Amino acid sequence: QVKPQLEEKEGKTFDVFTAVEFKTQVVAGTNYFIKVHIGNDDFMHLRVFRSLPHENKPLSLHSYQSSKAKHDELAYF
């Protein structure tokens, strides 16, 4: 659901976009920290926010880190 948001921010499309790991953080909603394989040996870390159910808002890409590798630890940011 956040792939189009990332593609818009990066100004490119991703042929490969596969989540390989994630962590969560409960706030006034939930932050998801997701390691995404984007092809070859390239990865990105995404921070996605899901609001509380009664707010009825879509998932939003809060921030991301590019130039990551498979072995890079997925950490809160």
PDB file of N, CA, C and O in Angstrom:
ATOM      1  N   GLN A   1       0.806  -1.206   0.000  1.00  0.00           N
ATOM      2  CA  GLN A   1       0.000   0.000   0.000  1.00  0.00           C
ATOM      3  C   GLN A   1       0.845   1.264   0.000  1.00  0.00           C
ATOM      4  O   GLN A   1       0.373   2.306  -0.413  1.00  0.00           O
ATOM      5  N   VAL A   2       2.095   1.187   0.449  1.00  0.00           N
ATOM      6  CA  VAL A   2       2.935   2.397   0.493  1.00  0.00           C
ATOM      7  C   VAL A   2       3.915   2.462  -0.679  1.00  0.00           C
ATOM      8  O   VAL A   2       4.589   3.470  -0.841  1.00  0.00           O
ATOM      9  N   LYS A   3       3.966   1.438  -1.507  1.00  0.00           N
ATOM     10  CA  LYS A   3       4.883   1.446  -2.648  1.00  0.00           C
ATOM     11  C   LYS A   3       4.687   2.684  -3.528  1.00  0.00           C
ATOM     12  O   LYS A   3       5.664   3.351  -3.872  1.00  0.00           O
ATOM     13  N   PRO A   4       3.450   3.049  -3.911  1.00  0.00           N
ATOM     14  CA  PRO A   4       3.278   4.249  -4.742  1.00  0.00           C
ATOM     15  C   PRO A   4       3.766   5.529  -4.055  1.00  0.00           C
ATOM     16  O   PRO A   4       4.294   6.426  -4.712  1.00  0.00           O
ATOM     17  N   GLN A   5       3.616   5.615  -2.733  1.00  0.00           N
ATOM     18  CA  GLN A   5       4.087   6.788  -2.000  1.00  0.00           C
ATOM     19  C   GLN A   5       5.612   6.884  -2.090  1.00  0.00           C
ATOM     20  O   GLN A   5       6.163   7.959  -2.304  1.00  0.00           O
ATOM     21  N   LEU A   6       6.300   5.750  -1.933  1.00  0.00           N
ATOM     22  CA  LEU A   6       7.756   5.733  -2.010  1.00  0.00           C
ATOM     23  C   LEU A   6       8.223   6.050  -3.434  1.00  0.00           C
ATOM     24  O   LEU A   6       9.158   6.823  -3.627  1.00  0.00           O
ATOM     25  N   GLU A   7       7.560   5.471  -4.415  1.00  0.00           N
ATOM     26  CA  GLU A   7       7.931   5.722  -5.806  1.00  0.00           C
ATOM     27  C   GLU A   7       7.787   7.203  -6.153  1.00  0.00           C
ATOM     28  O   GLU A   7       8.618   7.767  -6.864  1.00  0.00           O
ATOM     29  N   GLU A   8       6.756   7.833  -5.634  1.00  0.00           N
ATOM     30  CA  GLU A   8       6.562   9.265  -5.875  1.00  0.00           C
ATOM     31  C   GLU A   8       7.679  10.081  -5.228  1.00  0.00           C
ATOM     32  O   GLU A   8       8.245  10.983  -5.843  1.00  0.00           O
ATOM     33  N   LYS A   9       8.043   9.741  -3.988  1.00  0.00           N
ATOM     34  CA  LYS A   9       9.104  10.478  -3.289  1.00  0.00           C
ATOM     35  C   LYS A   9      10.470  10.271  -3.946  1.00  0.00           C
ATOM     36  O   LYS A   9      11.272  11.182  -4.003  1.00  0.00           O
ATOM     37  N   GLU A  10      10.721   9.055  -4.446  1.00  0.00           N
ATOM     38  CA  GLU A  10      12.005   8.730  -5.072  1.00  0.00           C
ATOM     39  C   GLU A  10      12.049   9.128  -6.546  1.00  0.00           C
ATOM     40  O   GLU A  10      13.114   9.208  -7.129  1.00  0.00           O
ATOM     41  N   GLY A  11      10.885   9.303  -7.159  1.00  0.00           N
ATOM     42  CA  GLY A  11      10.835   9.646  -8.571  1.00  0.00           C
ATOM     43  C   GLY A  11      11.210   8.491  -9.484  1.00  0.00           C
ATOM     44  O   GLY A  11      11.731   8.694 -10.579  1.00  0.00           O
ATOM     45  N   LYS A  12      10.958   7.260  -9.021  1.00  0.00           N
ATOM     46  CA  LYS A  12      11.229   6.086  -9.849  1.00  0.00           C
ATOM     47  C   LYS A  12      10.309   4.953  -9.435  1.00  0.00           C
ATOM     48  O   LYS A  12       9.659   5.024  -8.396  1.00  0.00           O
ATOM     49  N   THR A  13      10.261   3.923 -10.267  1.00  0.00           N
ATOM     50  CA  THR A  13       9.441   2.762  -9.939  1.00  0.00           C
ATOM     51  C   THR A  13      10.345   1.600  -9.545  1.00  0.00           C
ATOM     52  O   THR A  13      11.504   1.532  -9.950  1.00  0.00           O
ATOM     53  N   PHE A  14       9.802   0.703  -8.760  1.00  0.00           N
ATOM     54  CA  PHE A  14      10.539  -0.463  -8.281  1.00  0.00           C
ATOM     55  C   PHE A  14       9.898  -1.725  -8.842  1.00  0.00           C
ATOM     56  O   PHE A  14       8.734  -2.006  -8.578  1.00  0.00           O
ATOM     57  N   ASP A  15      10.671  -2.475  -9.648  1.00  0.00           N
ATOM     58  CA  ASP A  15      10.171  -3.736 -10.193  1.00  0.00           C
ATOM     59  C   ASP A  15      10.071  -4.783  -9.097  1.00  0.00           C
ATOM     60  O   ASP A  15       9.181  -5.629  -9.101  1.00  0.00           O
ATOM     61  N   VAL A  16      11.022  -4.741  -8.166  1.00  0.00           N
ATOM     62  CA  VAL A  16      11.028  -5.659  -7.019  1.00  0.00           C
ATOM     63  C   VAL A  16      10.707  -4.826  -5.788  1.00  0.00           C
ATOM     64  O   VAL A  16      11.283  -3.757  -5.578  1.00  0.00           O
ATOM     65  N   PHE A  17       9.768  -5.291  -4.972  1.00  0.00           N
ATOM     66  CA  PHE A  17       9.387  -4.570  -3.753  1.00  0.00           C
ATOM     67  C   PHE A  17       8.823  -5.590  -2.777  1.00  0.00           C
ATOM     68  O   PHE A  17       7.624  -5.819  -2.708  1.00  0.00           O
ATOM     69  N   THR A  18       9.731  -6.250  -2.044  1.00  0.00           N
ATOM     70  CA  THR A  18       9.345  -7.364  -1.182  1.00  0.00           C
ATOM     71  C   THR A  18       9.780  -7.106   0.256  1.00  0.00           C
ATOM     72  O   THR A  18      10.973  -6.936   0.519  1.00  0.00           O
ATOM     73  N   ALA A  19       8.818  -7.082   1.172  1.00  0.00           N
ATOM     74  CA  ALA A  19       9.143  -6.926   2.592  1.00  0.00           C
ATOM     75  C   ALA A  19       9.801  -8.207   3.077  1.00  0.00           C
ATOM     76  O   ALA A  19       9.299  -9.306   2.831  1.00  0.00           O
ATOM     77  N   VAL A  20      10.943  -8.082   3.754  1.00  0.00           N
ATOM     78  CA  VAL A  20      11.661  -9.266   4.238  1.00  0.00           C
ATOM     79  C   VAL A  20      11.739  -9.325   5.764  1.00  0.00           C
ATOM     80  O   VAL A  20      12.070 -10.363   6.325  1.00  0.00           O
ATOM     81  N   GLU A  21      11.446  -8.213   6.431  1.00  0.00           N
ATOM     82  CA  GLU A  21      11.519  -8.165   7.893  1.00  0.00           C
ATOM     83  C   GLU A  21      10.746  -6.937   8.354  1.00  0.00           C
ATOM     84  O   GLU A  21      10.659  -5.953   7.640  1.00  0.00           O
ATOM     85  N   PHE A  22      10.162  -7.008   9.559  1.00  0.00           N
ATOM     86  CA  PHE A  22       9.516  -5.818  10.102  1.00  0.00           C
ATOM     87  C   PHE A  22       9.521  -5.835  11.617  1.00  0.00           C
ATOM     88  O   PHE A  22       9.669  -6.883  12.243  1.00  0.00           O
ATOM     89  N   LYS A  23       9.379  -4.651  12.194  1.00  0.00           N
ATOM     90  CA  LYS A  23       9.223  -4.463  13.631  1.00  0.00           C
ATOM     91  C   LYS A  23       8.089  -3.478  13.826  1.00  0.00           C
ATOM     92  O   LYS A  23       7.790  -2.688  12.929  1.00  0.00           O
ATOM     93  N   THR A  24       7.461  -3.510  14.989  1.00  0.00           N
ATOM     94  CA  THR A  24       6.379  -2.569  15.260  1.00  0.00           C
ATOM     95  C   THR A  24       6.674  -1.760  16.514  1.00  0.00           C
ATOM     96  O   THR A  24       7.453  -2.175  17.375  1.00  0.00           O
ATOM     97  N   GLN A  25       6.040  -0.607  16.581  1.00  0.00           N
ATOM     98  CA  GLN A  25       6.121   0.261  17.749  1.00  0.00           C
ATOM     99  C   GLN A  25       4.731   0.846  17.943  1.00  0.00           C
ATOM    100  O   GLN A  25       4.195   1.488  17.042  1.00  0.00           O
ATOM    101  N   VAL A  26       4.139   0.596  19.103  1.00  0.00           N
ATOM    102  CA  VAL A  26       2.809   1.117  19.374  1.00  0.00           C
ATOM    103  C   VAL A  26       2.931   2.537  19.901  1.00  0.00           C
ATOM    104  O   VAL A  26       3.657   2.804  20.855  1.00  0.00           O
ATOM    105  N   VAL A  27       2.223   3.443  19.221  1.00  0.00           N
ATOM    106  CA  VAL A  27       2.147   4.854  19.626  1.00  0.00           C
ATOM    107  C   VAL A  27       0.660   5.178  19.607  1.00  0.00           C
ATOM    108  O   VAL A  27      -0.131   4.332  19.972  1.00  0.00           O
ATOM    109  N   ALA A  28       0.247   6.346  19.176  1.00  0.00           N
ATOM    110  CA  ALA A  28      -1.182   6.630  18.999  1.00  0.00           C
ATOM    111  C   ALA A  28      -1.557   6.076  17.621  1.00  0.00           C
ATOM    112  O   ALA A  28      -1.912   6.786  16.697  1.00  0.00           O
ATOM    113  N   GLY A  29      -1.429   4.773  17.504  1.00  0.00           N
ATOM    114  CA  GLY A  29      -1.506   4.033  16.257  1.00  0.00           C
ATOM    115  C   GLY A  29      -0.336   3.069  16.286  1.00  0.00           C
ATOM    116  O   GLY A  29       0.152   2.720  17.358  1.00  0.00           O
ATOM    117  N   THR A  30       0.158   2.671  15.137  1.00  0.00           N
ATOM    118  CA  THR A  30       1.295   1.754  15.095  1.00  0.00           C
ATOM    119  C   THR A  30       2.299   2.202  14.036  1.00  0.00           C
ATOM    120  O   THR A  30       1.915   2.501  12.909  1.00  0.00           O
ATOM    121  N   ASN A  31       3.572   2.250  14.417  1.00  0.00           N
ATOM    122  CA  ASN A  31       4.650   2.460  13.460  1.00  0.00           C
ATOM    123  C   ASN A  31       5.167   1.088  13.057  1.00  0.00           C
ATOM    124  O   ASN A  31       5.425   0.236  13.909  1.00  0.00           O
ATOM    125  N   TYR A  32       5.320   0.884  11.755  1.00  0.00           N
ATOM    126  CA  TYR A  32       5.922  -0.331  11.229  1.00  0.00           C
ATOM    127  C   TYR A  32       7.258   0.044  10.617  1.00  0.00           C
ATOM    128  O   TYR A  32       7.328   0.965   9.802  1.00  0.00           O
ATOM    129  N   PHE A  33       8.297  -0.643  11.016  1.00  0.00           N
ATOM    130  CA  PHE A  33       9.623  -0.464  10.444  1.00  0.00           C
ATOM    131  C   PHE A  33       9.856  -1.694   9.567  1.00  0.00           C
ATOM    132  O   PHE A  33       9.885  -2.814  10.065  1.00  0.00           O
ATOM    133  N   ILE A  34       9.990  -1.468   8.258  1.00  0.00           N
ATOM    134  CA  ILE A  34       9.982  -2.572   7.305  1.00  0.00           C
ATOM    135  C   ILE A  34      11.239  -2.552   6.440  1.00  0.00           C
ATOM    136  O   ILE A  34      11.561  -1.519   5.849  1.00  0.00           O
ATOM    137  N   LYS A  35      11.929  -3.682   6.382  1.00  0.00           N
ATOM    138  CA  LYS A  35      13.066  -3.826   5.471  1.00  0.00           C
ATOM    139  C   LYS A  35      12.510  -4.371   4.163  1.00  0.00           C
ATOM    140  O   LYS A  35      11.860  -5.415   4.141  1.00  0.00           O
ATOM    141  N   VAL A  36      12.769  -3.640   3.064  1.00  0.00           N
ATOM    142  CA  VAL A  36      12.208  -4.003   1.768  1.00  0.00           C
ATOM    143  C   VAL A  36      13.326  -4.263   0.763  1.00  0.00           C
ATOM    144  O   VAL A  36      14.223  -3.426   0.598  1.00  0.00           O
ATOM    145  N   HIS A  37      13.253  -5.409   0.108  1.00  0.00           N
ATOM    146  CA  HIS A  37      14.190  -5.734  -0.974  1.00  0.00           C
ATOM    147  C   HIS A  37      13.686  -5.052  -2.238  1.00  0.00           C
ATOM    148  O   HIS A  37      12.539  -5.223  -2.624  1.00  0.00           O
ATOM    149  N   ILE A  38      14.548  -4.239  -2.878  1.00  0.00           N
ATOM    150  CA  ILE A  38      14.120  -3.499  -4.070  1.00  0.00           C
ATOM    151  C   ILE A  38      14.875  -3.934  -5.323  1.00  0.00           C
ATOM    152  O   ILE A  38      14.860  -3.243  -6.337  1.00  0.00           O
ATOM    153  N   GLY A  39      15.512  -5.099  -5.270  1.00  0.00           N
ATOM    154  CA  GLY A  39      16.203  -5.636  -6.440  1.00  0.00           C
ATOM    155  C   GLY A  39      17.701  -5.719  -6.214  1.00  0.00           C
ATOM    156  O   GLY A  39      18.264  -4.963  -5.436  1.00  0.00           O
ATOM    157  N   ASN A  40      18.337  -6.658  -6.939  1.00  0.00           N
ATOM    158  CA  ASN A  40      19.770  -6.905  -6.806  1.00  0.00           C
ATOM    159  C   ASN A  40      20.134  -7.082  -5.339  1.00  0.00           C
ATOM    160  O   ASN A  40      19.505  -7.847  -4.639  1.00  0.00           O
ATOM    161  N   ASP A  41      21.141  -6.354  -4.859  1.00  0.00           N
ATOM    162  CA  ASP A  41      21.518  -6.423  -3.449  1.00  0.00           C
ATOM    163  C   ASP A  41      21.059  -5.180  -2.706  1.00  0.00           C
ATOM    164  O   ASP A  41      21.630  -4.810  -1.683  1.00  0.00           O
ATOM    165  N   ASP A  42      20.045  -4.507  -3.227  1.00  0.00           N
ATOM    166  CA  ASP A  42      19.596  -3.235  -2.666  1.00  0.00           C
ATOM    167  C   ASP A  42      18.367  -3.402  -1.782  1.00  0.00           C
ATOM    168  O   ASP A  42      17.436  -4.128  -2.123  1.00  0.00           O
ATOM    169  N   PHE A  43      18.405  -2.684  -0.648  1.00  0.00           N
ATOM    170  CA  PHE A  43      17.310  -2.708   0.308  1.00  0.00           C
ATOM    171  C   PHE A  43      17.020  -1.287   0.764  1.00  0.00           C
ATOM    172  O   PHE A  43      17.871  -0.400   0.672  1.00  0.00           O
ATOM    173  N   MET A  44      15.816  -1.082   1.263  1.00  0.00           N
ATOM    174  CA  MET A  44      15.437   0.187   1.886  1.00  0.00           C
ATOM    175  C   MET A  44      14.741  -0.150   3.192  1.00  0.00           C
ATOM    176  O   MET A  44      14.147  -1.216   3.334  1.00  0.00           O
ATOM    177  N   HIS A  45      14.815   0.771   4.153  1.00  0.00           N
ATOM    178  CA  HIS A  45      14.078   0.635   5.400  1.00  0.00           C
ATOM    179  C   HIS A  45      12.976   1.685   5.365  1.00  0.00           C
ATOM    180  O   HIS A  45      13.240   2.860   5.129  1.00  0.00           O
ATOM    181  N   LEU A  46      11.738   1.242   5.607  1.00  0.00           N
ATOM    182  CA  LEU A  46      10.593   2.144   5.582  1.00  0.00           C
ATOM    183  C   LEU A  46      10.000   2.277   6.971  1.00  0.00           C
ATOM    184  O   LEU A  46       9.995   1.320   7.746  1.00  0.00           O
ATOM    185  N   ARG A  47       9.494   3.456   7.273  1.00  0.00           N
ATOM    186  CA  ARG A  47       8.719   3.670   8.494  1.00  0.00           C
ATOM    187  C   ARG A  47       7.314   4.029   8.046  1.00  0.00           C
ATOM    188  O   ARG A  47       7.093   5.066   7.438  1.00  0.00           O
ATOM    189  N   VAL A  48       6.377   3.133   8.336  1.00  0.00           N
ATOM    190  CA  VAL A  48       4.995   3.280   7.894  1.00  0.00           C
ATOM    191  C   VAL A  48       4.109   3.436   9.122  1.00  0.00           C
ATOM    192  O   VAL A  48       4.253   2.708  10.099  1.00  0.00           O
ATOM    193  N   PHE A  49       3.185   4.382   9.050  1.00  0.00           N
ATOM    194  CA  PHE A  49       2.298   4.631  10.186  1.00  0.00           C
ATOM    195  C   PHE A  49       0.880   4.188   9.864  1.00  0.00           C
ATOM    196  O   PHE A  49       0.338   4.521   8.816  1.00  0.00           O
ATOM    197  N   ARG A  50       0.290   3.421  10.788  1.00  0.00           N
ATOM    198  CA  ARG A  50      -1.124   3.047  10.697  1.00  0.00           C
ATOM    199  C   ARG A  50      -1.836   3.717  11.862  1.00  0.00           C
ATOM    200  O   ARG A  50      -1.519   3.468  13.024  1.00  0.00           O
ATOM    201  N   SER A  51      -2.795   4.562  11.532  1.00  0.00           N
ATOM    202  CA  SER A  51      -3.538   5.271  12.568  1.00  0.00           C
ATOM    203  C   SER A  51      -4.496   4.321  13.283  1.00  0.00           C
ATOM    204  O   SER A  51      -4.698   3.180  12.861  1.00  0.00           O
ATOM    205  N   LEU A  52      -5.085   4.809  14.353  1.00  0.00           N
ATOM    206  CA  LEU A  52      -6.049   4.006  15.091  1.00  0.00           C
ATOM    207  C   LEU A  52      -7.267   3.735  14.205  1.00  0.00           C
ATOM    208  O   LEU A  52      -7.626   4.566  13.364  1.00  0.00           O
ATOM    209  N   PRO A  53      -7.910   2.575  14.391  1.00  0.00           N
ATOM    210  CA  PRO A  53      -9.020   2.183  13.506  1.00  0.00           C
ATOM    211  C   PRO A  53     -10.135   3.217  13.384  1.00  0.00           C
ATOM    212  O   PRO A  53     -10.645   3.438  12.294  1.00  0.00           O
ATOM    213  N   HIS A  54     -10.488   3.881  14.476  1.00  0.00           N
ATOM    214  CA  HIS A  54     -11.609   4.828  14.409  1.00  0.00           C
ATOM    215  C   HIS A  54     -11.282   6.077  13.584  1.00  0.00           C
ATOM    216  O   HIS A  54     -12.174   6.804  13.177  1.00  0.00           O
ATOM    217  N   GLU A  55      -9.986   6.324  13.303  1.00  0.00           N
ATOM    218  CA  GLU A  55      -9.605   7.480  12.496  1.00  0.00           C
ATOM    219  C   GLU A  55      -9.794   7.209  11.002  1.00  0.00           C
ATOM    220  O   GLU A  55      -9.867   8.138  10.209  1.00  0.00           O
ATOM    221  N   ASN A  56      -9.868   5.916  10.633  1.00  0.00           N
ATOM    222  CA  ASN A  56     -10.169   5.516   9.260  1.00  0.00           C
ATOM    223  C   ASN A  56      -9.275   6.200   8.227  1.00  0.00           C
ATOM    224  O   ASN A  56      -9.762   6.741   7.237  1.00  0.00           O
ATOM    225  N   LYS A  57      -7.963   6.194   8.467  1.00  0.00           N
ATOM    226  CA  LYS A  57      -7.008   6.800   7.547  1.00  0.00           C
ATOM    227  C   LYS A  57      -6.173   5.705   6.890  1.00  0.00           C
ATOM    228  O   LYS A  57      -5.948   4.657   7.484  1.00  0.00           O
ATOM    229  N   PRO A  58      -5.690   5.942   5.667  1.00  0.00           N
ATOM    230  CA  PRO A  58      -4.859   4.938   5.007  1.00  0.00           C
ATOM    231  C   PRO A  58      -3.461   4.876   5.626  1.00  0.00           C
ATOM    232  O   PRO A  58      -3.057   5.784   6.354  1.00  0.00           O
ATOM    233  N   LEU A  59      -2.736   3.801   5.326  1.00  0.00           N
ATOM    234  CA  LEU A  59      -1.338   3.698   5.751  1.00  0.00           C
ATOM    235  C   LEU A  59      -0.560   4.855   5.144  1.00  0.00           C
ATOM    236  O   LEU A  59      -0.829   5.258   4.010  1.00  0.00           O
ATOM    237  N   SER A  60       0.399   5.391   5.891  1.00  0.00           N
ATOM    238  CA  SER A  60       1.196   6.478   5.329  1.00  0.00           C
ATOM    239  C   SER A  60       2.685   6.187   5.519  1.00  0.00           C
ATOM    240  O   SER A  60       3.118   5.709   6.568  1.00  0.00           O
ATOM    241  N   LEU A  61       3.435   6.480   4.474  1.00  0.00           N
ATOM    242  CA  LEU A  61       4.880   6.354   4.523  1.00  0.00           C
ATOM    243  C   LEU A  61       5.408   7.563   5.270  1.00  0.00           C
ATOM    244  O   LEU A  61       5.316   8.688   4.791  1.00  0.00           O
ATOM    245  N   HIS A  62       5.919   7.346   6.476  1.00  0.00           N
ATOM    246  CA  HIS A  62       6.387   8.454   7.306  1.00  0.00           C
ATOM    247  C   HIS A  62       7.783   8.889   6.901  1.00  0.00           C
ATOM    248  O   HIS A  62       8.067  10.059   6.729  1.00  0.00           O
ATOM    249  N   SER A  63       8.696   7.924   6.761  1.00  0.00           N
ATOM    250  CA  SER A  63      10.060   8.215   6.331  1.00  0.00           C
ATOM    251  C   SER A  63      10.703   6.927   5.844  1.00  0.00           C
ATOM    252  O   SER A  63      10.151   5.848   5.995  1.00  0.00           O
ATOM    253  N   TYR A  64      11.878   7.071   5.253  1.00  0.00           N
ATOM    254  CA  TYR A  64      12.578   5.892   4.750  1.00  0.00           C
ATOM    255  C   TYR A  64      14.075   6.155   4.700  1.00  0.00           C
ATOM    256  O   TYR A  64      14.517   7.299   4.739  1.00  0.00           O
ATOM    257  N   GLN A  65      14.820   5.061   4.651  1.00  0.00           N
ATOM    258  CA  GLN A  65      16.278   5.124   4.536  1.00  0.00           C
ATOM    259  C   GLN A  65      16.676   4.270   3.347  1.00  0.00           C
ATOM    260  O   GLN A  65      16.304   3.100   3.271  1.00  0.00           O
ATOM    261  N   SER A  66      17.435   4.854   2.428  1.00  0.00           N
ATOM    262  CA  SER A  66      17.867   4.113   1.251  1.00  0.00           C
ATOM    263  C   SER A  66      19.306   3.642   1.424  1.00  0.00           C
ATOM    264  O   SER A  66      19.916   3.852   2.474  1.00  0.00           O
ATOM    265  N   SER A  67      19.834   3.006   0.411  1.00  0.00           N
ATOM    266  CA  SER A  67      21.216   2.491   0.412  1.00  0.00           C
ATOM    267  C   SER A  67      21.474   1.544   1.582  1.00  0.00           C
ATOM    268  O   SER A  67      22.488   1.639   2.270  1.00  0.00           O
ATOM    269  N   LYS A  68      20.557   0.644   1.807  1.00  0.00           N
ATOM    270  CA  LYS A  68      20.717  -0.356   2.863  1.00  0.00           C
ATOM    271  C   LYS A  68      21.091  -1.701   2.241  1.00  0.00           C
ATOM    272  O   LYS A  68      20.826  -1.954   1.071  1.00  0.00           O
ATOM    273  N   ALA A  69      21.701  -2.557   3.038  1.00  0.00           N
ATOM    274  CA  ALA A  69      22.073  -3.898   2.598  1.00  0.00           C
ATOM    275  C   ALA A  69      21.276  -4.931   3.389  1.00  0.00           C
ATOM    276  O   ALA A  69      20.687  -4.618   4.422  1.00  0.00           O
ATOM    277  N   LYS A  70      21.279  -6.154   2.902  1.00  0.00           N
ATOM    278  CA  LYS A  70      20.504  -7.219   3.542  1.00  0.00           C
ATOM    279  C   LYS A  70      20.898  -7.406   5.004  1.00  0.00           C
ATOM    280  O   LYS A  70      20.049  -7.654   5.853  1.00  0.00           O
ATOM    281  N   HIS A  71      22.189  -7.264   5.317  1.00  0.00           N
ATOM    282  CA  HIS A  71      22.658  -7.509   6.676  1.00  0.00           C
ATOM    283  C   HIS A  71      22.466  -6.306   7.612  1.00  0.00           C
ATOM    284  O   HIS A  71      22.679  -6.419   8.806  1.00  0.00           O
ATOM    285  N   ASP A  72      22.057  -5.135   7.084  1.00  0.00           N
ATOM    286  CA  ASP A  72      21.864  -3.971   7.948  1.00  0.00           C
ATOM    287  C   ASP A  72      20.713  -4.213   8.919  1.00  0.00           C
ATOM    288  O   ASP A  72      19.638  -4.668   8.508  1.00  0.00           O
ATOM    289  N   GLU A  73      20.959  -3.930  10.180  1.00  0.00           N
ATOM    290  CA  GLU A  73      19.936  -4.150  11.195  1.00  0.00           C
ATOM    291  C   GLU A  73      18.780  -3.176  11.017  1.00  0.00           C
ATOM    292  O   GLU A  73      18.979  -1.986  10.783  1.00  0.00           O
ATOM    293  N   LEU A  74      17.586  -3.691  11.129  1.00  0.00           N
ATOM    294  CA  LEU A  74      16.380  -2.877  11.068  1.00  0.00           C
ATOM    295  C   LEU A  74      16.193  -2.240  12.444  1.00  0.00           C
ATOM    296  O   LEU A  74      15.963  -2.932  13.427  1.00  0.00           O
ATOM    297  N   ALA A  75      16.345  -0.917  12.508  1.00  0.00           N
ATOM    298  CA  ALA A  75      16.268  -0.217  13.787  1.00  0.00           C
ATOM    299  C   ALA A  75      15.202   0.874  13.717  1.00  0.00           C
ATOM    300  O   ALA A  75      14.813   1.298  12.627  1.00  0.00           O
ATOM    301  N   TYR A  76      14.761   1.308  14.867  1.00  0.00           N
ATOM    302  CA  TYR A  76      13.792   2.397  14.940  1.00  0.00           C
ATOM    303  C   TYR A  76      14.436   3.691  14.467  1.00  0.00           C
ATOM    304  O   TYR A  76      15.570   3.978  14.790  1.00  0.00           O
ATOM    305  N   PHE A  77      13.716   4.447  13.656  1.00  0.00           N
ATOM    306  CA  PHE A  77      14.209   5.758  13.197  1.00  0.00           C
ATOM    307  C   PHE A  77      13.052   6.701  13.022  1.00  0.00           C
ATOM    308  O   PHE A  77      11.910   6.325  13.033  1.00  0.00           O
TER     309      PHE A  77
END
